[in-house]
Coordinates of C-alpha atoms in Angstrom, one line a residue:
Chain A
Q1 CA 75.5 54.2 76.6
S2 CA 76.7 53.8 80.2
V3 CA 75.4 51.1 82.6
L4 CA 75.0 53.8 85.3
T5 CA 72.9 56.9 84.4
Q6 CA 73.9 60.4 85.5
P7 CA 72.6 63.8 84.4
P8 CA 74.9 65.3 81.8
S9 CA 75.1 68.6 83.6
V10 CA 74.1 70.4 86.7
S11 CA 74.6 74.0 87.8
A12 CA 74.2 76.2 90.8
A13 CA 75.4 79.5 92.3
P14 CA 78.4 79.8 94.6
G15 CA 77.4 78.9 98.2
Q16 CA 74.4 76.9 97.1
K17 CA 73.9 73.1 97.2
V18 CA 73.7 70.6 94.3
T19 CA 73.0 66.9 94.0
I20 CA 74.1 64.5 91.3
S21 CA 72.2 61.3 90.9
C22 CA 73.5 57.9 89.7
S23 CA 70.9 55.3 88.7
G24 CA 71.7 51.6 88.1
S25 CA 70.2 48.2 88.7
S26 CA 70.2 45.2 91.0
S27 CA 73.3 43.8 89.3
N28 CA 75.4 46.9 90.2
I29 CA 74.3 49.6 92.6
G30 CA 71.7 47.3 94.2
N31 CA 74.4 44.9 95.4
S32 CA 77.6 46.8 95.5
Y33 CA 79.2 49.9 97.1
V34 CA 79.3 53.1 95.1
S35 CA 82.2 55.5 94.9
W36 CA 82.4 59.0 93.5
Y37 CA 85.2 60.8 91.6
Q38 CA 86.0 64.4 90.7
H39 CA 87.9 64.8 87.4
L40 CA 89.3 67.6 85.4
P41 CA 90.4 66.2 82.0
G42 CA 94.1 66.0 81.7
T43 CA 94.5 65.5 85.4
A44 CA 94.3 62.6 87.8
P45 CA 90.8 61.8 89.0
K46 CA 90.2 62.3 92.7
L47 CA 88.3 60.0 95.0
L48 CA 85.5 61.9 96.9
I49 CA 83.3 59.2 98.3
Y50 CA 83.8 55.4 98.8
E51 CA 81.5 52.7 100.2
N52 CA 78.5 54.8 99.5
N53 CA 79.0 57.6 102.0
K54 CA 82.6 57.6 103.4
R55 CA 85.0 60.4 102.8
P56 CA 88.7 59.9 102.5
S57 CA 90.9 62.0 104.6
G58 CA 91.3 65.5 103.2
I59 CA 87.9 65.6 101.5
P60 CA 85.8 68.3 103.1
D61 CA 82.4 67.5 104.6
R62 CA 80.8 69.7 102.0
F63 CA 80.8 66.5 99.9
S64 CA 78.4 63.7 100.9
G65 CA 77.2 60.4 99.5
S66 CA 74.1 58.3 99.9
K67 CA 72.6 55.2 98.4
S68 CA 69.0 53.8 98.3
G69 CA 68.1 50.7 96.4
T70 CA 69.5 50.9 92.9
S71 CA 70.4 54.7 93.0
A72 CA 73.1 56.8 94.6
T73 CA 73.5 60.5 95.1
L74 CA 76.4 62.8 95.6
G75 CA 75.7 66.1 97.4
I76 CA 77.9 69.2 97.4
T77 CA 77.1 72.1 99.7
G78 CA 78.7 75.5 99.9
L79 CA 79.6 75.4 96.2
Q80 CA 82.9 77.0 95.2
T81 CA 84.2 77.9 91.8
G82 CA 86.9 75.4 92.4
D83 CA 84.3 72.6 92.4
E84 CA 83.7 73.0 88.7
A85 CA 84.7 69.6 87.3
D86 CA 83.2 66.4 85.9
Y87 CA 81.8 64.0 88.5
Y88 CA 81.5 60.2 88.1
C89 CA 79.9 57.4 90.1
A90 CA 81.3 53.9 89.9
T91 CA 80.5 50.4 91.1
W92 CA 81.0 46.7 90.5
D93 CA 78.6 45.0 88.1
S94 CA 78.2 41.4 88.9
S95 CA 76.4 40.5 85.6
L96 CA 79.2 42.0 83.6
S97 CA 82.0 41.0 86.0
A98 CA 83.4 44.5 85.4
W99 CA 83.6 47.8 87.2
V100 CA 81.3 50.4 85.6
F101 CA 81.2 54.2 85.6
G102 CA 78.4 56.6 85.1
G103 CA 78.5 58.8 82.0
G104 CA 79.7 61.7 84.1
T105 CA 78.1 65.0 85.2
K106 CA 79.6 68.4 84.4
L107 CA 79.2 70.8 87.3
T108 CA 79.1 74.5 86.6
V109 CA 79.2 77.0 89.4
L110 CA 77.6 80.0 88.0
Chain S
Q1 CA 102.9 59.6 99.5
V2 CA 101.4 57.4 96.9
Q3 CA 102.7 58.1 93.4
L4 CA 101.7 56.5 90.1
M5 CA 103.5 57.4 86.9
E6 CA 102.3 56.1 83.6
S7 CA 104.5 55.9 80.5
G8 CA 104.6 54.2 77.1
G9 CA 101.8 56.1 75.3
G10 CA 102.2 57.4 71.8
V11 CA 100.9 57.2 68.2
V12 CA 100.3 53.8 66.7
Q13 CA 98.6 52.6 63.6
P14 CA 95.4 50.5 63.6
G15 CA 96.2 46.9 64.2
G16 CA 99.4 47.8 66.0
S17 CA 100.6 47.1 69.6
L18 CA 101.8 49.2 72.5
R19 CA 102.8 48.5 76.1
L20 CA 102.0 50.9 78.9
S21 CA 103.8 51.0 82.2
C22 CA 102.8 52.4 85.5
A23 CA 105.6 52.9 88.1
A24 CA 104.3 52.9 91.7
S25 CA 105.9 54.3 94.8
G26 CA 105.0 55.4 98.3
F27 CA 103.1 52.2 99.3
T28 CA 103.5 48.5 99.4
F29 CA 102.7 47.7 95.7
S30 CA 102.3 44.0 96.2
S31 CA 99.5 44.5 98.7
N32 CA 97.1 46.2 96.3
G33 CA 95.0 45.4 93.3
M34 CA 95.8 47.7 90.4
H35 CA 93.7 49.0 87.5
W36 CA 93.7 50.8 84.2
V37 CA 91.0 53.4 83.4
R38 CA 90.8 55.4 80.2
Q39 CA 89.1 58.5 78.9
A40 CA 88.6 58.9 75.2
P41 CA 88.4 62.4 73.7
G42 CA 85.2 64.0 74.7
K43 CA 84.0 60.9 76.6
G44 CA 83.7 59.8 80.2
L45 CA 85.9 57.5 82.3
E46 CA 85.9 53.9 81.3
W47 CA 87.4 51.1 83.4
V48 CA 89.6 48.9 81.2
A49 CA 91.2 46.2 83.3
G50 CA 92.1 45.2 86.9
I51 CA 94.5 42.7 88.4
W52 CA 94.7 41.3 91.9
F53 CA 97.5 42.1 94.3
D54 CA 99.4 38.9 93.5
G55 CA 98.5 38.8 89.8
S56 CA 96.5 35.6 90.2
K57 CA 93.3 37.1 88.8
S58 CA 92.5 39.7 86.2
Y59 CA 89.4 41.3 84.8
Y60 CA 88.7 43.2 81.5
V61 CA 85.9 45.3 80.0
D62 CA 84.4 43.3 77.1
S63 CA 85.7 45.7 74.4
V64 CA 89.3 44.8 75.1
K65 CA 89.1 41.1 76.0
G66 CA 91.4 39.1 73.9
R67 CA 93.4 42.2 72.8
F68 CA 94.7 43.7 76.0
T69 CA 96.6 42.0 78.8
I70 CA 97.2 43.5 82.3
S71 CA 100.1 42.3 84.3
R72 CA 102.4 43.3 87.1
D73 CA 105.9 42.9 88.4
N74 CA 105.8 43.2 92.1
S75 CA 109.6 43.1 92.3
K76 CA 109.7 46.2 90.2
N77 CA 106.6 47.9 91.6
T78 CA 105.3 48.2 88.1
L79 CA 102.0 47.6 86.4
Y80 CA 101.7 47.0 82.7
L81 CA 99.0 47.0 80.0
Q82 CA 99.9 45.2 76.8
M83 CA 97.7 46.4 74.0
S84 CA 97.4 44.7 70.6
S85 CA 95.1 44.8 67.6
L86 CA 94.6 48.4 68.5
R87 CA 91.6 50.2 67.0
A88 CA 90.7 53.9 66.6
E89 CA 88.3 53.6 69.4
D90 CA 91.1 52.7 71.8
T91 CA 92.4 56.3 71.5
A92 CA 92.3 57.7 75.0
V93 CA 94.3 58.9 78.0
Y94 CA 95.1 55.8 80.1
H95 CA 95.3 56.2 83.8
C96 CA 96.6 53.6 86.3
A97 CA 94.9 53.5 89.7
R98 CA 95.4 51.8 93.0
G99 CA 92.5 49.6 94.1
L100 CA 91.2 49.2 97.6
G101 CA 88.6 46.6 98.5
V102 CA 87.7 43.6 96.4
L103 CA 85.0 43.5 93.7
S104 CA 81.7 44.7 95.1
D105 CA 83.4 46.9 97.8
G106 CA 86.2 48.1 95.6
Y107 CA 87.2 51.6 94.7
W108 CA 90.3 53.5 93.5
D109 CA 92.0 55.9 95.9
S110 CA 95.1 57.0 94.0
W111 CA 95.5 57.8 90.3
G112 CA 98.2 58.7 87.9
Q113 CA 98.0 61.7 85.5
G114 CA 97.7 59.4 82.5
T115 CA 99.4 58.7 79.2
L116 CA 97.9 59.4 75.8
V117 CA 97.5 56.6 73.3
S118 CA 96.5 57.7 69.8
V119 CA 95.5 55.1 67.2
S120 CA 95.7 56.6 63.8
S121 CA 96.9 55.9 60.3

């Protein structure tokens, strides 16, 4: 059971938009920045979003992040088959004194 | 460019020990916090441990406290994870990651491919 709650899976057609939610509490998302990662098992995870809504260089603006209260959202527009992967949110939890991940969301581009 | 290369994984019996290493290059290793993150088979990512840039502070997930020790040698640009009293549930691919920011504003911007640890009799 993850501290941060994500939907197990989402799907959409190529070219469409999808959002992935990440729900937490006041001890984590409510008081810390959220980051998002793209991961294909067996490979190195990739940073997509940091500090809630900032994109590292090289990450296309099709990827966006937002945060409101104790929830965060990753948005992906113009879906491509290459976007199929697992997506994770992460943040610092001050009650646990630990970094925590969401359970992960598998994106399928139909 | 930043490169992180893990090594030291393998098969170990329950109760055994193993030391993972992560060789870093392409950046000033001594300026960054470093972390270990793992993924068990069929499961999601789980943060395991983190250490400050100078090694003065370290943090652990509850499930490994007292069994795992994270350390670093800034003269060798290398991060370590000493694992003891290993359990079947420690079986996972272990990634090292470079940390930016501190605690509540922290995140990981570069990751290694990972090394597989399998705990089995």
